[in-house]
Amino acid sequence: MSKASSRSTWSNRWAFILVTIGSAVGLGNIWKFSYIAGASEGSVGVFIVVYMACVALIGLPLLMAEILIGRRGRGNPVAAMLNTAKESNNSSWWALLGWVGIFGALMILSFYSVVSGWMVDYFWQYLVKGVQVNTPEETRVAYEAMMADPRRLVFWHTVFMVLTAGVVARGVVSGIEIANKIMMPLLFLILILLTLWGAVAGDMPAALRFMFNLKIEAVKPGVVIDGMGHAFFSLSLGMGAIMAYGSYVDKQTNIGHTCLWIAVVGALIGLLCGAAIFSLTFGYGLTPSTGPGLILQTLPLAFSDMPGGRVFAIFFFLLVIFAAWTSSISLLEPFVSWLTERFGIRRAFAAWGTALPVWLLGVAVCLSFNEWAEFKVLGRILFEVLDQLATRFMMPLSGLAIAIYVGWRLGKVIVVDEIQLKQRTFTLWFNVLRFVVPVGITLVFLYELVLRDWFG
Ligand code: TRP
């Protein structure tokens, strides 16, 4: 952190917005959103409303707070917490938050890369031979065949880790920024095509009815905390990723305006993906409640049925891979930036050296679907343990800590200096961060942990 002057910065404000949207939009929007929404059948509307409320009331304020810490602290998440804590005369224990972030992000990356691997697998299948499935049964069999084959899972997981580490190894501007600048516009384009196709060939009204059906009495345990967790996951919050990206933001960038862009575009893309996927799902008479394999078990049927479906499928999986890739980069970056800054290790070396243990944990995740499927903790396989630990607990709890830190401990002088907003907007944001965010997160926890028994 002593090398503050030699730290990279993004080329401009738009580059920062782009990479942060790149981090936010990922498997969360396409794979996770549709499968959790599908799984909370009957209470999807509640899940989505909680999700959107959390994006606006908790996610957006926290996004600003995280970027603030990163930029003020000018360093990787651990250093940024240490530097800002020192500047504001707070205990260096706050750096713990940075640690939770950089390790938590790697934990997420381990299963994230495995799921991304499924997407690369399907992409490859469509590219080389095309996939012809005619019944829901056939898609299910095809999906289960992949999940039962550890070598196949590990192979594509490996490919994906190599892609991720390869970009991070190249550095902030010539790796991360360039990758996003190439992939994100393509992603937007393919997504618009997909949504149009969903509207034409699918059943958009049914999708919207499904997504916004607010049956409060049907709320299942876990739906509310999942809605909040998903807001965190889909905005990449609480794990140091945004903090690390924020540390490469220059002084001129207006954090408030930038974040508004990121949250609005991120949530919009999420809803668009959901609408497109569900309208295809319903349009082809499929059910949206098949678990983590949802998009792989429903969409191939839609692809088989449409003219030029194979080309379309290739583009669709390309979209998912791009989205996942720009996100996984942001999961690896926090730890790598810590290694390079703390120990002066060369970036390439740090990136590959970090990728290796994460890859190993990912191999265990691959095995948790087949060979090791009997090993369960609280009825959950390793994959679910990692996912739920991160999404339901680590992210919201570290979000809570960040709100307390920036809202109550950092001191208004630093905060005002970093967040250049008009007085009224600033006051609104600051009060939401101080009161609404901590109370909101606590209430969700109380509701789920105390009032409902979803542990069983
Ligand atoms: N937001 C990404 C998605 O929706 C996942 C992600 C990237 C993430 N970086 C993160 C989640 C940091 C939590 C923390 O797919």
Coordinates of C-alpha atoms and ligand atoms in Angstrom, one line a residue:
M1 CA 0.0 0.0 0.0
S2 CA 3.0 2.2 0.2
K3 CA 3.0 2.2 -3.6
A4 CA -0.1 4.3 -3.7
S5 CA 1.1 6.3 -6.6
S6 CA 2.0 3.3 -8.8
R7 CA -1.4 1.7 -8.3
S8 CA -3.4 1.2 -11.4
T9 CA -6.6 3.0 -12.0
W10 CA -9.4 2.3 -14.5
S11 CA -9.1 4.3 -17.8
N12 CA -12.2 6.3 -17.0
R13 CA -15.5 6.3 -15.2
W14 CA -17.3 4.3 -17.8
A15 CA -14.7 1.6 -17.6
F16 CA -15.3 1.3 -13.9
I17 CA -19.1 1.2 -14.4
L18 CA -18.6 -1.5 -17.0
V19 CA -16.3 -3.7 -15.0
T20 CA -18.6 -3.4 -11.9
I21 CA -21.7 -4.3 -14.0
G22 CA -19.5 -7.1 -15.4
S23 CA -18.9 -8.3 -11.9
A24 CA -22.5 -8.0 -10.8
V25 CA -24.2 -9.6 -13.9
G26 CA -23.3 -13.3 -13.9
L27 CA -24.5 -16.7 -13.1
G28 CA -26.4 -15.0 -10.3
N29 CA -28.8 -13.4 -12.8
I30 CA -29.1 -16.3 -15.2
W31 CA -28.6 -19.5 -13.3
K32 CA -29.2 -18.7 -9.7
F33 CA -32.0 -16.3 -10.0
S34 CA -34.1 -18.6 -12.2
Y35 CA -33.4 -21.6 -10.0
I36 CA -34.2 -20.0 -6.7
A37 CA -37.2 -18.3 -8.1
G38 CA -38.3 -21.6 -9.6
A39 CA -37.7 -23.4 -6.3
S40 CA -39.7 -20.9 -4.3
E41 CA -42.7 -21.9 -6.3
G42 CA -45.8 -20.3 -5.0
S43 CA -43.9 -17.5 -3.4
V44 CA -41.8 -16.4 -6.3
G45 CA -43.4 -13.0 -6.1
V46 CA -42.3 -12.6 -2.5
F47 CA -38.8 -13.6 -3.4
I48 CA -38.6 -11.1 -6.2
V49 CA -40.1 -8.3 -4.2
V50 CA -37.8 -8.9 -1.3
Y51 CA -34.9 -9.1 -3.8
M52 CA -35.8 -5.8 -5.5
A53 CA -36.4 -4.0 -2.2
C54 CA -33.1 -5.2 -0.9
V55 CA -31.3 -4.0 -4.0
A56 CA -32.7 -0.6 -3.6
L57 CA -32.7 -0.2 0.2
I58 CA -29.7 -2.3 1.2
G59 CA -27.7 -3.1 -1.9
L60 CA -27.3 0.4 -3.4
P61 CA -26.3 2.1 -0.2
L62 CA -23.8 -0.7 0.5
L63 CA -22.4 -0.6 -3.0
M64 CA -21.5 3.0 -2.4
A65 CA -20.1 2.2 1.1
E66 CA -17.9 -0.5 -0.3
I67 CA -16.5 1.6 -3.1
L68 CA -15.9 4.4 -0.6
I69 CA -13.8 2.1 1.5
G70 CA -11.8 0.8 -1.4
R71 CA -11.1 4.2 -2.9
R72 CA -10.3 5.9 0.4
G73 CA -8.1 3.0 1.5
R74 CA -6.3 2.7 -1.8
G75 CA -5.5 -0.9 -1.5
N76 CA -6.7 -4.5 -1.5
P77 CA -9.7 -5.2 0.9
V78 CA -7.5 -6.0 3.9
A79 CA -5.3 -2.9 3.3
A80 CA -8.2 -0.7 2.6
M81 CA -9.9 -1.6 5.8
L82 CA -6.6 -1.2 7.7
N83 CA -5.8 2.2 6.2
T84 CA -9.3 3.6 6.7
A85 CA -9.5 2.3 10.2
K86 CA -6.1 3.9 11.0
E87 CA -7.2 7.2 9.4
S88 CA -10.4 7.3 11.5
N89 CA -8.8 6.0 14.7
N90 CA -10.7 2.8 14.7
S91 CA -9.4 -0.6 15.8
S92 CA -7.4 -2.6 13.3
W93 CA -9.8 -5.5 14.1
W94 CA -12.0 -4.0 11.4
A95 CA -9.5 -5.5 8.9
L96 CA -11.2 -8.8 9.7
L97 CA -13.9 -7.7 7.3
G98 CA -11.3 -7.5 4.6
W99 CA -10.2 -11.1 5.4
V100 CA -13.7 -12.4 5.4
G101 CA -14.0 -10.8 2.0
I102 CA -11.0 -12.1 0.3
F103 CA -11.4 -15.6 1.5
G104 CA -15.2 -15.6 1.1
A105 CA -14.7 -14.6 -2.5
L106 CA -12.5 -17.6 -3.1
M107 CA -15.0 -19.8 -1.5
I108 CA -17.7 -18.6 -3.8
L109 CA -15.3 -18.9 -6.8
S110 CA -14.8 -22.6 -6.1
F111 CA -18.4 -23.5 -6.8
Y112 CA -19.0 -20.7 -9.2
S113 CA -16.3 -22.0 -11.5
V114 CA -17.9 -25.5 -11.3
V115 CA -21.3 -24.2 -12.4
S116 CA -19.6 -22.1 -15.1
G117 CA -18.0 -25.3 -16.2
W118 CA -21.5 -26.8 -16.9
M119 CA -22.2 -23.8 -19.2
V120 CA -18.9 -24.3 -21.1
D121 CA -19.8 -28.0 -21.4
Y122 CA -23.2 -27.2 -23.0
F123 CA -21.7 -24.5 -25.2
W124 CA -19.1 -27.0 -26.4
Q125 CA -21.7 -29.7 -27.1
Y126 CA -23.8 -27.3 -29.1
L127 CA -20.8 -26.1 -31.0
V128 CA -19.4 -29.5 -32.0
K129 CA -22.4 -31.7 -32.4
G130 CA -25.6 -29.9 -31.6
V131 CA -27.9 -31.3 -28.9
Q132 CA -31.2 -32.8 -30.0
V133 CA -33.6 -33.4 -27.2
N134 CA -37.3 -33.9 -27.8
T135 CA -38.8 -34.5 -24.3
P136 CA -38.3 -33.1 -20.9
E137 CA -37.2 -36.6 -19.9
E138 CA -34.3 -36.5 -22.4
T139 CA -33.0 -33.1 -21.2
R140 CA -33.1 -34.4 -17.7
V141 CA -31.2 -37.5 -18.6
A142 CA -28.6 -35.5 -20.5
Y143 CA -28.1 -33.2 -17.5
E144 CA -27.9 -36.0 -15.0
A145 CA -25.4 -37.8 -17.2
M146 CA -23.1 -34.7 -16.9
M147 CA -23.6 -34.4 -13.2
A148 CA -22.8 -38.1 -12.6
D149 CA -19.5 -37.8 -14.5
P150 CA -16.8 -36.3 -12.2
R151 CA -14.2 -36.2 -14.9
R152 CA -16.3 -34.2 -17.2
L153 CA -17.2 -31.8 -14.5
V154 CA -13.6 -31.4 -13.4
F155 CA -12.5 -30.9 -17.0
W156 CA -14.7 -28.0 -17.7
H157 CA -14.2 -26.5 -14.2
T158 CA -10.5 -26.6 -15.0
V159 CA -11.0 -24.8 -18.3
F160 CA -13.0 -22.1 -16.6
M161 CA -10.5 -21.6 -13.9
V162 CA -7.8 -21.2 -16.5
L163 CA -9.8 -18.6 -18.3
T164 CA -10.4 -16.7 -15.1
A165 CA -6.8 -16.8 -13.8
G166 CA -5.5 -15.9 -17.3
V167 CA -7.3 -12.6 -17.2
V168 CA -6.5 -11.7 -13.6
A169 CA -2.9 -12.5 -14.3
R170 CA -2.8 -9.9 -17.0
G171 CA -3.6 -7.1 -14.6
V172 CA -6.2 -4.5 -13.9
V173 CA -6.3 -2.5 -17.1
S174 CA -4.9 -4.8 -19.7
G175 CA -6.6 -7.8 -18.3
I176 CA -9.8 -7.1 -16.4
E177 CA -10.8 -3.9 -18.1
I178 CA -10.2 -5.2 -21.7
A179 CA -11.9 -8.5 -21.0
N180 CA -15.0 -6.5 -19.9
K181 CA -14.9 -4.1 -22.7
I182 CA -15.0 -6.9 -25.2
M183 CA -17.5 -9.2 -23.5
M184 CA -20.0 -6.8 -22.0
P185 CA -21.3 -5.2 -25.2
L186 CA -21.7 -8.6 -26.7
L187 CA -23.5 -9.8 -23.7
F188 CA -26.0 -6.9 -23.9
L189 CA -26.6 -7.7 -27.6
I190 CA -27.2 -11.4 -27.0
L191 CA -29.4 -10.7 -24.0
I192 CA -31.6 -8.4 -26.0
L193 CA -32.0 -11.0 -28.8
L194 CA -32.8 -13.6 -26.2
T195 CA -35.5 -11.4 -24.6
L196 CA -37.0 -10.6 -28.0
W197 CA -37.1 -14.3 -28.8
G198 CA -38.6 -15.0 -25.4
A199 CA -41.3 -12.5 -26.1
V200 CA -42.0 -13.9 -29.6
A201 CA -41.7 -17.6 -29.1
G202 CA -42.3 -18.0 -25.4
D203 CA -45.1 -17.0 -23.1
M204 CA -44.2 -13.7 -21.6
P205 CA -47.5 -13.0 -19.9
A206 CA -47.2 -16.3 -18.0
A207 CA -43.6 -15.5 -17.1
L208 CA -44.6 -12.2 -15.7
R209 CA -47.6 -13.6 -13.8
F210 CA -45.2 -16.2 -12.4
M211 CA -42.6 -13.7 -11.4
F212 CA -44.9 -11.2 -9.8
N213 CA -47.4 -13.4 -8.2
L214 CA -47.6 -12.2 -4.6
K215 CA -49.1 -15.0 -2.6
I216 CA -48.0 -14.1 0.9
E217 CA -49.6 -17.0 2.6
A218 CA -47.6 -19.4 0.4
V219 CA -44.2 -18.1 1.6
K220 CA -41.9 -21.0 2.2
P221 CA -39.1 -20.9 4.8
G222 CA -35.9 -19.5 3.4
V223 CA -37.6 -17.4 0.7
V224 CA -37.1 -14.0 2.5
I225 CA -33.5 -14.6 3.4
D226 CA -32.9 -16.0 -0.1
G227 CA -34.3 -12.8 -1.5
M228 CA -31.9 -10.7 0.5
G229 CA -29.0 -13.0 -0.1
H230 CA -29.6 -12.8 -3.8
A231 CA -29.5 -9.0 -3.7
F232 CA -26.1 -9.4 -2.2
F233 CA -24.9 -12.1 -4.5
S234 CA -26.2 -10.4 -7.6
L235 CA -24.5 -7.1 -6.7
S236 CA -21.3 -8.8 -5.7
L237 CA -21.5 -7.3 -2.2
G238 CA -19.9 -8.0 1.0
M239 CA -16.9 -10.1 -0.3
G240 CA -14.4 -7.4 -1.1
A241 CA -14.9 -7.7 -4.8
I242 CA -16.4 -4.2 -5.1
M243 CA -14.0 -2.9 -2.6
A244 CA -11.1 -4.1 -4.7
Y245 CA -12.6 -2.6 -7.9
G246 CA -13.3 0.6 -6.0
S247 CA -9.7 0.9 -5.0
Y248 CA -8.8 1.4 -8.7
V249 CA -11.3 4.3 -9.0
D250 CA -9.8 7.8 -9.4
K251 CA -10.8 10.8 -7.3
Q252 CA -12.8 12.4 -10.0
T253 CA -15.4 9.7 -10.3
N254 CA -18.7 10.5 -8.5
I255 CA -19.5 7.4 -6.5
G256 CA -23.2 8.1 -6.0
H257 CA -24.1 8.5 -9.7
T258 CA -21.9 5.6 -10.7
C259 CA -23.6 3.3 -8.2
L260 CA -27.0 4.2 -9.3
W261 CA -26.0 3.1 -12.8
I262 CA -24.6 -0.1 -11.6
A263 CA -27.6 -1.1 -9.4
V264 CA -30.2 -0.1 -11.9
V265 CA -28.6 -1.8 -14.9
G266 CA -27.7 -4.8 -12.8
A267 CA -31.2 -5.3 -11.5
L268 CA -32.7 -4.7 -14.9
I269 CA -30.5 -7.2 -16.6
G270 CA -31.4 -9.7 -13.9
L271 CA -35.1 -9.2 -14.4
L272 CA -34.7 -9.3 -18.2
C273 CA -32.9 -12.6 -18.0
G274 CA -35.6 -14.0 -15.7
A275 CA -38.4 -12.8 -17.9
A276 CA -36.7 -14.3 -21.0
I277 CA -35.9 -17.6 -19.3
F278 CA -39.3 -18.1 -17.8
S279 CA -41.2 -17.1 -20.9
L280 CA -39.3 -19.8 -22.8
T281 CA -39.9 -22.2 -19.9
F282 CA -43.6 -21.7 -19.9
G283 CA -43.9 -21.3 -23.7
Y284 CA -42.6 -24.8 -24.1
G285 CA -44.8 -26.2 -21.3
L286 CA -42.0 -26.9 -18.8
T287 CA -42.0 -26.5 -15.1
P288 CA -39.6 -24.0 -13.5
S289 CA -38.9 -25.9 -10.3
T290 CA -36.1 -28.3 -11.2
G291 CA -33.3 -27.0 -8.9
P292 CA -29.7 -25.9 -9.9
G293 CA -30.1 -27.6 -13.3
L294 CA -33.1 -25.5 -14.2
I295 CA -31.8 -23.7 -17.3
L296 CA -29.9 -26.7 -18.5
Q297 CA -33.0 -28.9 -18.2
T298 CA -35.5 -26.5 -19.8
L299 CA -33.8 -24.4 -22.4
P300 CA -32.4 -27.2 -24.6
L301 CA -35.9 -28.2 -25.3
A302 CA -36.7 -24.7 -26.4
F303 CA -33.6 -24.6 -28.5
S304 CA -34.5 -27.9 -30.2
D305 CA -37.8 -26.5 -31.1
M306 CA -36.8 -23.2 -32.6
P307 CA -35.6 -22.6 -36.2
G308 CA -31.8 -22.1 -36.0
G309 CA -32.0 -23.3 -32.4
R310 CA -28.5 -24.6 -32.4
V311 CA -27.0 -21.2 -33.4
F312 CA -29.2 -19.6 -30.8
A313 CA -28.0 -22.0 -28.2
I314 CA -24.4 -21.4 -29.0
F315 CA -25.0 -17.6 -28.5
F316 CA -27.0 -18.2 -25.4
F317 CA -24.3 -20.2 -23.7
L318 CA -21.7 -17.8 -24.9
L319 CA -23.6 -15.1 -23.1
V320 CA -23.7 -17.1 -19.9
I321 CA -20.0 -17.8 -20.2
F322 CA -19.1 -14.2 -20.7
A323 CA -21.3 -13.1 -17.8
A324 CA -19.8 -15.8 -15.5
W325 CA -16.3 -15.0 -16.7
T326 CA -16.5 -11.2 -15.9
S327 CA -17.9 -12.1 -12.5
S328 CA -15.4 -14.8 -11.6
I329 CA -12.6 -12.4 -12.4
S330 CA -13.9 -10.2 -9.7
L331 CA -14.0 -13.1 -7.2
L332 CA -10.3 -13.9 -7.8
E333 CA -9.0 -10.3 -7.9
P334 CA -9.4 -9.4 -4.2
F335 CA -7.1 -12.1 -3.0
V336 CA -4.6 -11.7 -5.8
S337 CA -4.4 -8.0 -5.2
W338 CA -3.7 -8.7 -1.5
L339 CA -1.0 -11.2 -2.4
T340 CA 0.8 -8.8 -4.8
E341 CA 0.5 -5.8 -2.5
R342 CA 1.3 -7.5 0.7
F343 CA 4.2 -9.6 -0.4
G344 CA 5.3 -8.0 -3.6
I345 CA 4.6 -11.2 -5.5
R346 CA 4.4 -10.9 -9.3
R347 CA 0.7 -10.7 -10.4
A348 CA 0.8 -13.6 -12.8
F349 CA 2.4 -15.8 -10.1
A350 CA -0.2 -14.7 -7.5
A351 CA -3.1 -15.3 -9.9
W352 CA -2.1 -18.9 -10.8
G353 CA -1.0 -19.6 -7.3
T354 CA -4.4 -18.6 -5.9
A355 CA -6.3 -20.4 -8.6
L356 CA -4.7 -23.7 -7.7
P357 CA -6.2 -24.3 -4.2
V358 CA -9.5 -22.8 -5.3
W359 CA -9.5 -25.2 -8.2
L360 CA -8.9 -28.1 -5.7
L361 CA -11.9 -27.1 -3.6
G362 CA -13.8 -26.9 -6.8
V363 CA -12.8 -30.5 -7.6
A364 CA -14.4 -31.5 -4.2
V365 CA -17.5 -29.6 -5.3
C366 CA -17.6 -31.6 -8.5
L367 CA -17.4 -34.8 -6.5
S368 CA -20.1 -33.7 -4.1
F369 CA -22.6 -34.2 -7.0
N370 CA -21.7 -37.8 -7.5
E371 CA -18.9 -39.8 -5.7
W372 CA -19.2 -37.9 -2.5
A373 CA -22.9 -37.2 -2.6
E374 CA -23.5 -39.1 0.7
F375 CA -21.3 -36.7 2.6
K376 CA -23.8 -34.1 3.9
V377 CA -23.8 -31.4 6.5
L378 CA -27.3 -30.5 7.8
G379 CA -28.7 -32.5 4.8
R380 CA -26.6 -30.5 2.3
I381 CA -23.9 -31.5 -0.1
L382 CA -20.7 -29.5 -0.2
F383 CA -21.9 -27.5 -3.1
E384 CA -25.0 -26.3 -1.1
V385 CA -23.0 -25.8 2.0
L386 CA -20.6 -23.4 0.3
D387 CA -23.3 -21.6 -1.6
Q388 CA -25.7 -21.1 1.4
L389 CA -22.9 -20.3 3.8
A390 CA -21.8 -17.5 1.6
T391 CA -25.1 -16.2 0.3
R392 CA -27.3 -16.6 3.4
F393 CA -24.7 -15.7 6.1
M394 CA -21.3 -14.3 5.1
M395 CA -22.5 -11.7 2.6
P396 CA -25.4 -10.2 4.7
L397 CA -23.4 -10.3 7.9
S398 CA -20.4 -8.6 6.3
G399 CA -22.8 -6.1 4.7
L400 CA -24.1 -5.4 8.2
A401 CA -20.6 -4.8 9.4
I402 CA -19.8 -2.5 6.5
A403 CA -22.9 -0.4 7.1
I404 CA -22.0 0.0 10.8
Y405 CA -18.4 0.8 9.8
V406 CA -19.1 3.5 7.2
G407 CA -22.3 4.7 8.9
W408 CA -21.1 4.9 12.5
R409 CA -17.4 4.5 12.8
L410 CA -15.6 6.1 9.8
G411 CA -16.6 9.7 10.7
K412 CA -18.6 12.1 8.6
V413 CA -15.6 14.0 7.4
I414 CA -14.2 11.1 5.4
V415 CA -17.6 10.0 4.2
V416 CA -18.6 13.5 3.0
D417 CA -15.2 13.8 1.3
E418 CA -15.6 10.6 -0.7
I419 CA -19.3 10.8 -1.5
Q420 CA -19.9 13.9 -3.6
L421 CA -23.6 14.2 -3.5
K422 CA -25.9 17.1 -3.0
Q423 CA -26.7 17.7 0.6
R424 CA -30.2 16.2 0.5
T425 CA -29.3 13.1 -1.4
F426 CA -26.3 12.6 0.8
T427 CA -28.4 12.8 4.0
L428 CA -30.9 10.4 2.5
W429 CA -28.2 7.9 1.6
F430 CA -26.3 8.3 4.9
N431 CA -29.4 7.7 7.0
V432 CA -30.5 4.7 5.0
L433 CA -27.0 3.3 5.5
R434 CA -27.0 4.0 9.2
F435 CA -30.5 2.8 10.0
V436 CA -32.4 1.0 7.3
V437 CA -29.5 -1.3 6.2
P438 CA -28.6 -2.7 9.7
V439 CA -32.2 -2.9 10.8
G440 CA -33.3 -4.5 7.6
I441 CA -30.6 -7.1 7.6
T442 CA -31.3 -7.9 11.3
L443 CA -35.0 -8.2 10.7
V444 CA -34.5 -10.6 7.8
F445 CA -32.3 -12.8 10.1
L446 CA -34.7 -12.6 13.0
Y447 CA -37.6 -13.5 10.7
E448 CA -35.9 -16.5 9.2
L449 CA -33.8 -17.8 12.1
V450 CA -36.2 -17.2 14.9
L451 CA -39.6 -17.4 13.3
R452 CA -39.0 -20.1 10.9
D453 CA -37.4 -23.4 11.1
W454 CA -35.6 -23.7 7.8
F455 CA -32.5 -25.2 9.2
G456 CA -34.0 -28.7 9.2
Ligands
TRP1 N1 -22.5 -11.0 -8.9 C1 -22.1 -12.2 -9.5 C2 -23.3 -12.9 -10.1 O1 -24.4 -12.5 -10.0 C3 -21.3 -13.1 -8.6 C4 -20.2 -12.4 -7.9 C5 -19.2 -11.9 -8.5 C6 -20.1 -12.2 -6.6 N2 -18.4 -11.3 -7.5 C7 -18.9 -11.5 -6.4 C8 -20.9 -12.5 -5.5 C9 -18.6 -11.1 -5.1 C10 -20.5 -12.1 -4.2 C11 -19.4 -11.4 -4.0 O2 -23.1 -13.9 -10.7

